[in-house]
PDB file of C-alpha atoms in Angstrom:
ATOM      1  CA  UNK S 172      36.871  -3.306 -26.718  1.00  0.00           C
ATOM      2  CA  UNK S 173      39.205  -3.680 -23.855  1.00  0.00           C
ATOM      3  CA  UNK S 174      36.306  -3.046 -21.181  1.00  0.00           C
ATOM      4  CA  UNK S 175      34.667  -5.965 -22.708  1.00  0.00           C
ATOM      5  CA  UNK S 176      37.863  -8.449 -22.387  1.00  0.00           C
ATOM      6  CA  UNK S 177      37.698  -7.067 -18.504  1.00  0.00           C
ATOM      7  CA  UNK S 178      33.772  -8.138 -18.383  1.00  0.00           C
ATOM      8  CA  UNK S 179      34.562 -11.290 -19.790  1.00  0.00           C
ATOM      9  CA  UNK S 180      37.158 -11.903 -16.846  1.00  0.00           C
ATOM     10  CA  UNK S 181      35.051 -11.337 -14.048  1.00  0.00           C
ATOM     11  CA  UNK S 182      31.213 -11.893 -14.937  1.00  0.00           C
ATOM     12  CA  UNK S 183      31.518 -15.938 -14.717  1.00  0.00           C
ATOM     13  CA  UNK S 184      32.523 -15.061 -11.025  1.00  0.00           C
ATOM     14  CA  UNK S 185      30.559 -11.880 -10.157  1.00  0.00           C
ATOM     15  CA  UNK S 186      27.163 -12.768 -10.785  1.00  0.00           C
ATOM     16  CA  UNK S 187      26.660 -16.733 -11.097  1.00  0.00           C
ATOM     17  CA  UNK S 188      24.879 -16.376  -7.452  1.00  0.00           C
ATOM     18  CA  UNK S 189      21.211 -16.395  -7.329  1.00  0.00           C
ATOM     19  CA  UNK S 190      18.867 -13.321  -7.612  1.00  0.00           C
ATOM     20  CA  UNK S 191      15.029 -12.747  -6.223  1.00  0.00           C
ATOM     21  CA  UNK S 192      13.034 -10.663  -8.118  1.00  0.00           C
ATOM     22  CA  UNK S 193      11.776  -9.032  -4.657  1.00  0.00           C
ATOM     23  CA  UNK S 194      13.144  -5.607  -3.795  1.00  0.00           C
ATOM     24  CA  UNK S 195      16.362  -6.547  -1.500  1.00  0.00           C
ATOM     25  CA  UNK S 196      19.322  -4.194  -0.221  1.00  0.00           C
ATOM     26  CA  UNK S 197      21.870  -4.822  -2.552  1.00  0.00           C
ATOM     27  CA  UNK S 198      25.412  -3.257  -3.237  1.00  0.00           C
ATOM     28  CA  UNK S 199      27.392  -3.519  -6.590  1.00  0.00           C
ATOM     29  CA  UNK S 200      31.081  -3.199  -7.641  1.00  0.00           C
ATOM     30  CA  UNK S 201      31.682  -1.158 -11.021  1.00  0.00           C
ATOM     31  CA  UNK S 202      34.726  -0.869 -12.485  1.00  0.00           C
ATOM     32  CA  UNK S 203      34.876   2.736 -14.011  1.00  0.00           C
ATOM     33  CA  UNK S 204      36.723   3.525 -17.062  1.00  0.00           C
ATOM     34  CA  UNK S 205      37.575   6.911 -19.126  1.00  0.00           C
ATOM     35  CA  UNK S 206      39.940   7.970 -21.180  1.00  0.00           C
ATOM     36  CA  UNK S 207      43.137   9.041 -19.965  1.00  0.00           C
ATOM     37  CA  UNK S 208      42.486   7.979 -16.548  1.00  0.00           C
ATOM     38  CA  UNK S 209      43.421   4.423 -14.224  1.00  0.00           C
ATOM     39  CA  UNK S 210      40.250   2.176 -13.912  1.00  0.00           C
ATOM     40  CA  UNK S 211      38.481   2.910 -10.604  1.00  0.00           C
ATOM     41  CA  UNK S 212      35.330   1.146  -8.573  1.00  0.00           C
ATOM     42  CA  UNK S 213      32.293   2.780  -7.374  1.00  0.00           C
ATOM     43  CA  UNK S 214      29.650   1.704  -5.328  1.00  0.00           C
ATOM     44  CA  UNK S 215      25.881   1.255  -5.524  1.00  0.00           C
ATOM     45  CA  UNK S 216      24.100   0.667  -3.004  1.00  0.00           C
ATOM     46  CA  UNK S 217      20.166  -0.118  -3.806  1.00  0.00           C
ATOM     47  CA  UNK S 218      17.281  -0.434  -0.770  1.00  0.00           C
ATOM     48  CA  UNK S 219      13.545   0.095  -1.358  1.00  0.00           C
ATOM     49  CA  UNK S 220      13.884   3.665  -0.244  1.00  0.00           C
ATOM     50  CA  UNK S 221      16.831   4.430  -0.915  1.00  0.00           C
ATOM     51  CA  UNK S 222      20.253   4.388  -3.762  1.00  0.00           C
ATOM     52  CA  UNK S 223      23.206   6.097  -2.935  1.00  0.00           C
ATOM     53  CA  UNK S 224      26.032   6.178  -4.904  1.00  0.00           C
ATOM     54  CA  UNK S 225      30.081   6.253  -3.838  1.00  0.00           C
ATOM     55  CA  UNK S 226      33.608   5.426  -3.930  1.00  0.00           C
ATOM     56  CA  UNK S 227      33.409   2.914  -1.932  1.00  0.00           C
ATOM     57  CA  UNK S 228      33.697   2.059   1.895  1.00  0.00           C
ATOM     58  CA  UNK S 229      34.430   5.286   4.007  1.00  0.00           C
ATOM     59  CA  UNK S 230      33.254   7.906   1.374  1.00  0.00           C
ATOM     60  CA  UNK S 231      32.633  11.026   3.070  1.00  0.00           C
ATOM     61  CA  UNK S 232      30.993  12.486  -0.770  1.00  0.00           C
ATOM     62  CA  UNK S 233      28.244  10.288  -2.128  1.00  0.00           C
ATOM     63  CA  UNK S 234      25.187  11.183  -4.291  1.00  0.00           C
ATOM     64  CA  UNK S 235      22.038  10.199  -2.263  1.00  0.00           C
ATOM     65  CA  UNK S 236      18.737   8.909  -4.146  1.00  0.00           C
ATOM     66  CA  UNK S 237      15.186   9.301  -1.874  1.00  0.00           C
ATOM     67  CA  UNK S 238      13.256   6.902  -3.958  1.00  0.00           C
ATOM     68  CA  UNK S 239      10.112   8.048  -1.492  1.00  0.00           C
ATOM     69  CA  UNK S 240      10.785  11.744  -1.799  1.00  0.00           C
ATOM     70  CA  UNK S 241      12.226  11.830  -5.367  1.00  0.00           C
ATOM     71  CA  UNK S 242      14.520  13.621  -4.249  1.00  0.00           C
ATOM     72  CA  UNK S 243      18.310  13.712  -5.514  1.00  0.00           C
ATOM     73  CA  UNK S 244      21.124  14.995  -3.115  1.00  0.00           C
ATOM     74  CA  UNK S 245      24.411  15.264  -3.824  1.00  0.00           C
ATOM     75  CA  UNK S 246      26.999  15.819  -0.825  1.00  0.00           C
ATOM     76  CA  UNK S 247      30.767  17.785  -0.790  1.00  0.00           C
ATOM     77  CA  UNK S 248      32.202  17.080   2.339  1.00  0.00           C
ATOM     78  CA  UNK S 249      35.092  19.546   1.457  1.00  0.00           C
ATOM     79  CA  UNK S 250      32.511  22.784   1.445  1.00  0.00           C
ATOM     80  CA  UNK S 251      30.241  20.981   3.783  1.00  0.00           C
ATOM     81  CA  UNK S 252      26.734  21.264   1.616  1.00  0.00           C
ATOM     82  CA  UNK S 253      24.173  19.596   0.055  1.00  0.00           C
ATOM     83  CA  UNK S 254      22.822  20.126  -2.987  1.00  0.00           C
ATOM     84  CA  UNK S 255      19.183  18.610  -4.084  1.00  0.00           C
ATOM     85  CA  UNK S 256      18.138  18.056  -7.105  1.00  0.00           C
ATOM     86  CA  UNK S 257      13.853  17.664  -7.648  1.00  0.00           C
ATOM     87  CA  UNK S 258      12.297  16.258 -10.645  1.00  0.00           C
ATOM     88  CA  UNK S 259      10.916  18.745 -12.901  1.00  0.00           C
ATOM     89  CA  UNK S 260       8.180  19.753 -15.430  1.00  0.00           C
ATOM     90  CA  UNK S 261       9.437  21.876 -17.860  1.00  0.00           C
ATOM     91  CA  UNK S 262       8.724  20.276 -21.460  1.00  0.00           C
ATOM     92  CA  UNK S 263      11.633  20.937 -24.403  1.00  0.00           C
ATOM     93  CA  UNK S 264      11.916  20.363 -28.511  1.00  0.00           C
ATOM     94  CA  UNK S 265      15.396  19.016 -30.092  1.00  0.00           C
ATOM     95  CA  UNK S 266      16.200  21.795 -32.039  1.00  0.00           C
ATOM     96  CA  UNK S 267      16.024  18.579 -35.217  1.00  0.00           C
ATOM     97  CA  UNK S 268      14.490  15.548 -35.001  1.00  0.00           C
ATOM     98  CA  UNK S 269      15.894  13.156 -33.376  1.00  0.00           C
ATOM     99  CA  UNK S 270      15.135   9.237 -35.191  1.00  0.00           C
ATOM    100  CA  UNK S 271      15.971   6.810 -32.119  1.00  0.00           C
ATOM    101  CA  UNK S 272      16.952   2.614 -33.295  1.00  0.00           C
ATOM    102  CA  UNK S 273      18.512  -0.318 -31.286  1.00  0.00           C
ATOM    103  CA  UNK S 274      20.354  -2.529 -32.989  1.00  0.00           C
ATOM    104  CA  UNK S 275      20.506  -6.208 -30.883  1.00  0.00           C
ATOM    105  CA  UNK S 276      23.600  -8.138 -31.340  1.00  0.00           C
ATOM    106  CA  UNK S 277      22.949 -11.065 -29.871  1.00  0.00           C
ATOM    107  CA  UNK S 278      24.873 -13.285 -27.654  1.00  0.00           C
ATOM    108  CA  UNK S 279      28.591 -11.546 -26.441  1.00  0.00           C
ATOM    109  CA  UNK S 280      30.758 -14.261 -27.103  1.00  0.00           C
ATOM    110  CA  UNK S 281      32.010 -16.649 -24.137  1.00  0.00           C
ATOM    111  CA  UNK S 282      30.109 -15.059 -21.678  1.00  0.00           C
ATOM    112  CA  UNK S 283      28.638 -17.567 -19.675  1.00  0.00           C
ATOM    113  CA  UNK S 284      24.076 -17.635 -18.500  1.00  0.00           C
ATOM    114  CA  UNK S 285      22.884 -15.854 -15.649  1.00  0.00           C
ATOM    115  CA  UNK S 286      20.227 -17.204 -13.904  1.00  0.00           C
ATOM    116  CA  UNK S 287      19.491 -19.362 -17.342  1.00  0.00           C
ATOM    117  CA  UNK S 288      19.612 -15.727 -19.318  1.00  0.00           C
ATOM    118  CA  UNK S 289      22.224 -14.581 -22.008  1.00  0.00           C
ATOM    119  CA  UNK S 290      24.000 -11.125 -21.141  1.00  0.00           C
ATOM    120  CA  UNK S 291      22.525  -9.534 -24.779  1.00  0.00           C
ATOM    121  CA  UNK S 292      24.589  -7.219 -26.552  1.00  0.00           C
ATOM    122  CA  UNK S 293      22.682  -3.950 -27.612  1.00  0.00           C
ATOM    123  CA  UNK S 294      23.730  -0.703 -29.756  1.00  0.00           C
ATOM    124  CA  UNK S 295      22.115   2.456 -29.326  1.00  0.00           C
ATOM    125  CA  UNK S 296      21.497   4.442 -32.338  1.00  0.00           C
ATOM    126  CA  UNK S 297      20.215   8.552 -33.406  1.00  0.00           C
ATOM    127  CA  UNK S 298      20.194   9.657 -36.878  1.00  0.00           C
ATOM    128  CA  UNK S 299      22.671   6.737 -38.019  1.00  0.00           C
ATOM    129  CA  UNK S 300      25.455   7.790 -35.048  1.00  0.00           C
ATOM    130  CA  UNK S 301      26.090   4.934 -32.499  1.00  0.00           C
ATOM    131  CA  UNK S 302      25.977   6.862 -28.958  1.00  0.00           C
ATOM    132  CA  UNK S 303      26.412   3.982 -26.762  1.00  0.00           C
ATOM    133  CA  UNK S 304      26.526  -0.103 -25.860  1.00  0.00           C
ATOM    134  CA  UNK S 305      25.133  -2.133 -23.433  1.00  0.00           C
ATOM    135  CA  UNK S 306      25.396  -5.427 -22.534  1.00  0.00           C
ATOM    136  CA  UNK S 307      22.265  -6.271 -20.356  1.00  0.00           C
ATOM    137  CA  UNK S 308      20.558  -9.244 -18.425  1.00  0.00           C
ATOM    138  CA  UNK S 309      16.773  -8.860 -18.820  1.00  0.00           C
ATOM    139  CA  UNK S 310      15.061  -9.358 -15.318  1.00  0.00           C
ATOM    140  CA  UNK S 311      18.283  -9.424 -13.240  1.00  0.00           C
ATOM    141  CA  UNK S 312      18.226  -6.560 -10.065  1.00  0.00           C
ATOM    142  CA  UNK S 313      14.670  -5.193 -11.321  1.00  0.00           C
ATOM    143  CA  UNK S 314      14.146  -3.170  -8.159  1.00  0.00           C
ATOM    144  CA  UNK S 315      17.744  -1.610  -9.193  1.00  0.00           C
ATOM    145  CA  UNK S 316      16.408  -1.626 -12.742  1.00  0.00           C
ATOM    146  CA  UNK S 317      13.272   0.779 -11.712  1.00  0.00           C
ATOM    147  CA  UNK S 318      15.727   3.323  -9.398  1.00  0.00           C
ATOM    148  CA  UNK S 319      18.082   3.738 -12.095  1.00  0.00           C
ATOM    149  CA  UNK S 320      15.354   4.411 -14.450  1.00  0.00           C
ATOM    150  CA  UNK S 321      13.842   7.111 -12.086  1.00  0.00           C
ATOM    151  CA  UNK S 322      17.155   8.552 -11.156  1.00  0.00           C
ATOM    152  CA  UNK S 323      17.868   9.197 -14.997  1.00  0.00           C
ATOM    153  CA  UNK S 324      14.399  10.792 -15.048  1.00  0.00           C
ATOM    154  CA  UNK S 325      15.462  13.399 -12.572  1.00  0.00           C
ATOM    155  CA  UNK S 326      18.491  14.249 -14.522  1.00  0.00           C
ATOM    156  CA  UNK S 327      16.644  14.538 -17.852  1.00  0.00           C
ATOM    157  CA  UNK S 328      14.229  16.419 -16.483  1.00  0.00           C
ATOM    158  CA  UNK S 329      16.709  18.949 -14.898  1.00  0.00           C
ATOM    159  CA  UNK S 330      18.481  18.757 -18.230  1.00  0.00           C
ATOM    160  CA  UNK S 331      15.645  20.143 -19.993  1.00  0.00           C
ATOM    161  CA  UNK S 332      16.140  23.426 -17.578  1.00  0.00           C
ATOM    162  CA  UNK S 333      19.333  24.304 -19.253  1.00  0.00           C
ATOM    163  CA  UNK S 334      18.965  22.906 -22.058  1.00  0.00           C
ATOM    164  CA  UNK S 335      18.063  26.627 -23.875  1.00  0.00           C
ATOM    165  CA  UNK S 336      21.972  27.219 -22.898  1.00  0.00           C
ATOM    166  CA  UNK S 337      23.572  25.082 -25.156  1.00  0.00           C
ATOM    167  CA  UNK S 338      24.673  27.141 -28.213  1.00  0.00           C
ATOM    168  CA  UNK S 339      23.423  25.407 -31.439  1.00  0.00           C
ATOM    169  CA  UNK S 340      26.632  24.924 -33.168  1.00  0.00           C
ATOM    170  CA  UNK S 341      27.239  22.745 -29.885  1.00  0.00           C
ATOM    171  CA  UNK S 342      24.027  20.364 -30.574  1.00  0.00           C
ATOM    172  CA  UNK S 343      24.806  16.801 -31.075  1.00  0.00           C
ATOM    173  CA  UNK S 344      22.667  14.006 -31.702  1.00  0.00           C
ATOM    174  CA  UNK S 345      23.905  11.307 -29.379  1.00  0.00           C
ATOM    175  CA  UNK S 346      24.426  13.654 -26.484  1.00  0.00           C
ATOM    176  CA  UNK S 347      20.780  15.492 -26.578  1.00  0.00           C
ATOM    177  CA  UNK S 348      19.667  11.804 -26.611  1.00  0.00           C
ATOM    178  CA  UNK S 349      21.719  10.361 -23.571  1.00  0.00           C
ATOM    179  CA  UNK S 350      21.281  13.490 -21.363  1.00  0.00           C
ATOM    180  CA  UNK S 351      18.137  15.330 -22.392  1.00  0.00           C
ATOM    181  CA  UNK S 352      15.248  13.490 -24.304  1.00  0.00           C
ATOM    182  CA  UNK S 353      16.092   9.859 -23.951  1.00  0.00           C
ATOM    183  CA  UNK S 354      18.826   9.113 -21.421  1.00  0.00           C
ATOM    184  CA  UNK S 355      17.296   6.067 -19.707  1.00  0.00           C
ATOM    185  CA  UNK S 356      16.548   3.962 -23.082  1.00  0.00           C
ATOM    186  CA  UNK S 357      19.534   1.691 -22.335  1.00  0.00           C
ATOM    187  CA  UNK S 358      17.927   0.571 -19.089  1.00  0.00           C
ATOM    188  CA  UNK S 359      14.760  -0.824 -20.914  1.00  0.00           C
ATOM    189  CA  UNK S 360      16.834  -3.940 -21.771  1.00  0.00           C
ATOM    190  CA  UNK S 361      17.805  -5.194 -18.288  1.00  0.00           C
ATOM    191  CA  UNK S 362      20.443  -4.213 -15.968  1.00  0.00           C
ATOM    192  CA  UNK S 363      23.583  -3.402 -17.975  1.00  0.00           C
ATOM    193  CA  UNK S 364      26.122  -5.680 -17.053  1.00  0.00           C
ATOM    194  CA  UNK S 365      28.291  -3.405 -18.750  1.00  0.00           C
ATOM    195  CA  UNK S 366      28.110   0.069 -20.671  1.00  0.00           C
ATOM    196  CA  UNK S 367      30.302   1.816 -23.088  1.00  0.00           C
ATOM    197  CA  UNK S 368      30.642   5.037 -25.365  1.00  0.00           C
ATOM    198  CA  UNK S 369      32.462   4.756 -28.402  1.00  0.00           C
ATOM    199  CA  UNK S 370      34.783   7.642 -26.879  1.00  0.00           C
ATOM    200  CA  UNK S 371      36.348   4.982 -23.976  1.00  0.00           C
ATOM    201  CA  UNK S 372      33.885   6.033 -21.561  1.00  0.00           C
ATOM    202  CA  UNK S 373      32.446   3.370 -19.880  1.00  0.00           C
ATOM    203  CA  UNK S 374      31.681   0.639 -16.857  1.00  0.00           C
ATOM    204  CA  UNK S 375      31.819  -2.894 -16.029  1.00  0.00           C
ATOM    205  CA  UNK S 376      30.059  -4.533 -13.144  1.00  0.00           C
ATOM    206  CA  UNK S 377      32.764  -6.113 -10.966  1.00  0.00           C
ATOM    207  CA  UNK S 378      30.680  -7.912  -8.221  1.00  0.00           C
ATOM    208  CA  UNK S 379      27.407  -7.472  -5.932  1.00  0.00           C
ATOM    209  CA  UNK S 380      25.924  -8.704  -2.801  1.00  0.00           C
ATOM    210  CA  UNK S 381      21.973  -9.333  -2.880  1.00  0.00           C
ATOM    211  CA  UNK S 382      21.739 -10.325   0.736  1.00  0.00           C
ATOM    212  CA  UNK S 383      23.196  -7.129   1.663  1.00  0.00           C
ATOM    213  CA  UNK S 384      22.747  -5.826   4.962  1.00  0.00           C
ATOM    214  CA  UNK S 385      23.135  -1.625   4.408  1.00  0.00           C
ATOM    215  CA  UNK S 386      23.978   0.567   7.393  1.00  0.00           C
ATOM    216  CA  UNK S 387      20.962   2.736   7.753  1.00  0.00           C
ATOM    217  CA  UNK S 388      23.632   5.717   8.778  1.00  0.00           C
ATOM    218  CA  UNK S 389      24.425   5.579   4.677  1.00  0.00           C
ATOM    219  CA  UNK S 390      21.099   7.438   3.670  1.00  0.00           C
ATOM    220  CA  UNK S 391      21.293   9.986   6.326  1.00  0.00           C
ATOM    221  CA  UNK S 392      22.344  13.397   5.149  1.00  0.00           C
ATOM    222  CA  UNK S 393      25.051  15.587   7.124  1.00  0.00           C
ATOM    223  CA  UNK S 394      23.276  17.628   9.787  1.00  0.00           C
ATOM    224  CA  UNK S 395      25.945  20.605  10.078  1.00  0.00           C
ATOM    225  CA  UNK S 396      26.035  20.552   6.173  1.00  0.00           C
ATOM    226  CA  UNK S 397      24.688  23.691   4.437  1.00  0.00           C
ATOM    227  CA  UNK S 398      21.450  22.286   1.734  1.00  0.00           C
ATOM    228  CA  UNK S 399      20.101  24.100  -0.580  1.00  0.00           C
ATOM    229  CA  UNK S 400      19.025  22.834  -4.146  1.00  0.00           C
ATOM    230  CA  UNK S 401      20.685  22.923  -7.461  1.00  0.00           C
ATOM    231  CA  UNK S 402      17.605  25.840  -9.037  1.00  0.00           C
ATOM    232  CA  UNK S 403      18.467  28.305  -5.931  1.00  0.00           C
ATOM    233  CA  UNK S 404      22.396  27.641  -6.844  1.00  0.00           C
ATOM    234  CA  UNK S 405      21.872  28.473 -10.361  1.00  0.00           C
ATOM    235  CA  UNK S 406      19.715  31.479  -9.066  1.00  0.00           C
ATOM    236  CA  UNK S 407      22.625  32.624  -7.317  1.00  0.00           C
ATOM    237  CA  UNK S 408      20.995  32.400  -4.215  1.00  0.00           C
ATOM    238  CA  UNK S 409      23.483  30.143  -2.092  1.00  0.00           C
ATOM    239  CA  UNK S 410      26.411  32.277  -0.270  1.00  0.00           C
ATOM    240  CA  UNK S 411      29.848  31.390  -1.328  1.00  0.00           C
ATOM    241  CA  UNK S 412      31.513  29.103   1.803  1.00  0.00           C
ATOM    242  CA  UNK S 413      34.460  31.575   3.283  1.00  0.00           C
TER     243      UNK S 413
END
C-alpha cells in the first residue's frame, strides 16, 4: 500500500485545477513503480490526434499513438527504427473460462473531491484471483479516457496473435485477462488516478497540465529511422542493424 500513501501526498495538489470535458492537449506526470527498482516519471502526452508516451522532456525513445491512423509506433533511437504496431482481427478462446467481477470499495480514505467527484476505489477480479486496483475519477480527462481505451485495444488485439505461444502450464487467469481478452476493463471506471498489481507493480499520477500547448515536432516520426512493423519483425523479415 505504499503507492497509495504516495497518491495520498500529491493528489490534493495535482489535480484540484479545473477540467473541460472537450478534447484538449494535455500532458500528465506518473510516478512509476516496480519491484526492485527506484520510482521513476513518465510522460503522457494526449492531443485529438495524437498520444505519445515518454520519459519525459528530451526523450529521444517514445511510443507514438496515431489516434487517426490507429496506428501504434514504437521508436529505439539506439538502432535507429521504428516499429508499428496495427490493430488486428484475429479472434482467440481462453483455453478455461474466464468469470470476470469488480468489486467497488468505495471512497479511499482522506483523499480529497475532484471536480465535486470521489477518486473510487475498484478491485479487479477472474475466477476469485484479484489481478489489479484502480483508483479512478469517473468523467475526469475523457478524451484521454477514449485513447487509452483504444491503445489497449491494439495491444489485445496483437496479443491474441501470439497468444497460441504461450505453453499451457504457463496460463494464468489474471494475466490472459489484463493482456489478452480484457485488458482495458479498468479504464471503464474513469481515468485511474492510480493503478496497482498485487505484485508492486504499479503507477500514481503525479501532476498534469490541461491547457497544454504540445510541440507538434513530438508526433513526428524519425525520417532516417528504419520502420517496419512488429508482424514483418516476427516474420523475420527486418535485417539485423550492423
Amino acid at each position: 500500500m505504499q503507492f497509495v500513501k504516495l497518491l495520498l501526498t500529491i493528489v490534493s495538489i495535482a489535480l484540484l485545477a479545473g477540467c473541460e470535458s472537450k478534447p484538449q492537449e494535455v500532458r500528465i506526470i506518473f510516478a512509476e513503480q516496480e519491484p526492485g527498482v527506484d520510482p521513476y516519471q513518465t510522460r503522457l502526452i494526449v492531443t485529438k490526434d495524437f498520444m505519445r508516451f515518454d520519459d519525459g522532456e528530451g526523450s529521444l525513445d517514445f511510443v507514438l499513438f496515431d489516434r487517426k491512423k490507429n496506428i501504434i509506433y514504437s521508436t529505439n533511437s539506439s538502432e535507429k527504427t521504428v516499429m508499428s504496431f496495427a490493430e488486428k482481427n484475429k479472434e482467440v478462446e481462453p483455453p478455461f473460462e474466464l468469470n470476470q467481477s469488480v468489486k467497488n470499495l468505495g471512497l479511499l480514505k482522506d483523499a480529497p473531491k475532484i471536480q465535486g467527484k470521489a477518486p473510487l476505489h475498484y478491485q479487479f477480479i477472474t475466477n476469485d484471483e484479484l489481478c489489479y486496483e484502480v483508483v479512478a475519477v469517473k468523467g475526469l480527462m475523457p478524451d484521454v479516457v477514449e485513447a487509452m481505451k483504444a491503445f489497449h485495444k491494439i495491444l489485445q488485439s496483437d496479443s491474441k496473435m501470439t497468444f497460441h505461444t504461450i505453453p499451457a502450464d504457463m496460463h494464468n487467469a489474471c494475466d490472459m485477462s489484463m493482456s489478452t481478452f480484457a485488458a482495458a476493463r479498468h479504464l471503464e471506471y474513469g481515468f485511474p488516478i492510480q493503478e496497482w498489481t498485487p505484485n508492486g507493480t504499479g503507477r500514481a499520477l503525479m501532476d498534469f497540465d490541461d491547457n497544454y500547448k504540445a510541440d507538434k515536432n513530438l508526433f513526428k516520426l524519425p525520417e532516417d529511422y528504419r520502420l517496419f512493423s512488429l508482424q514483418d519483425f516476427r516474420e523475420g523479415k527486418v535485417p539485423r542493424s550492423e
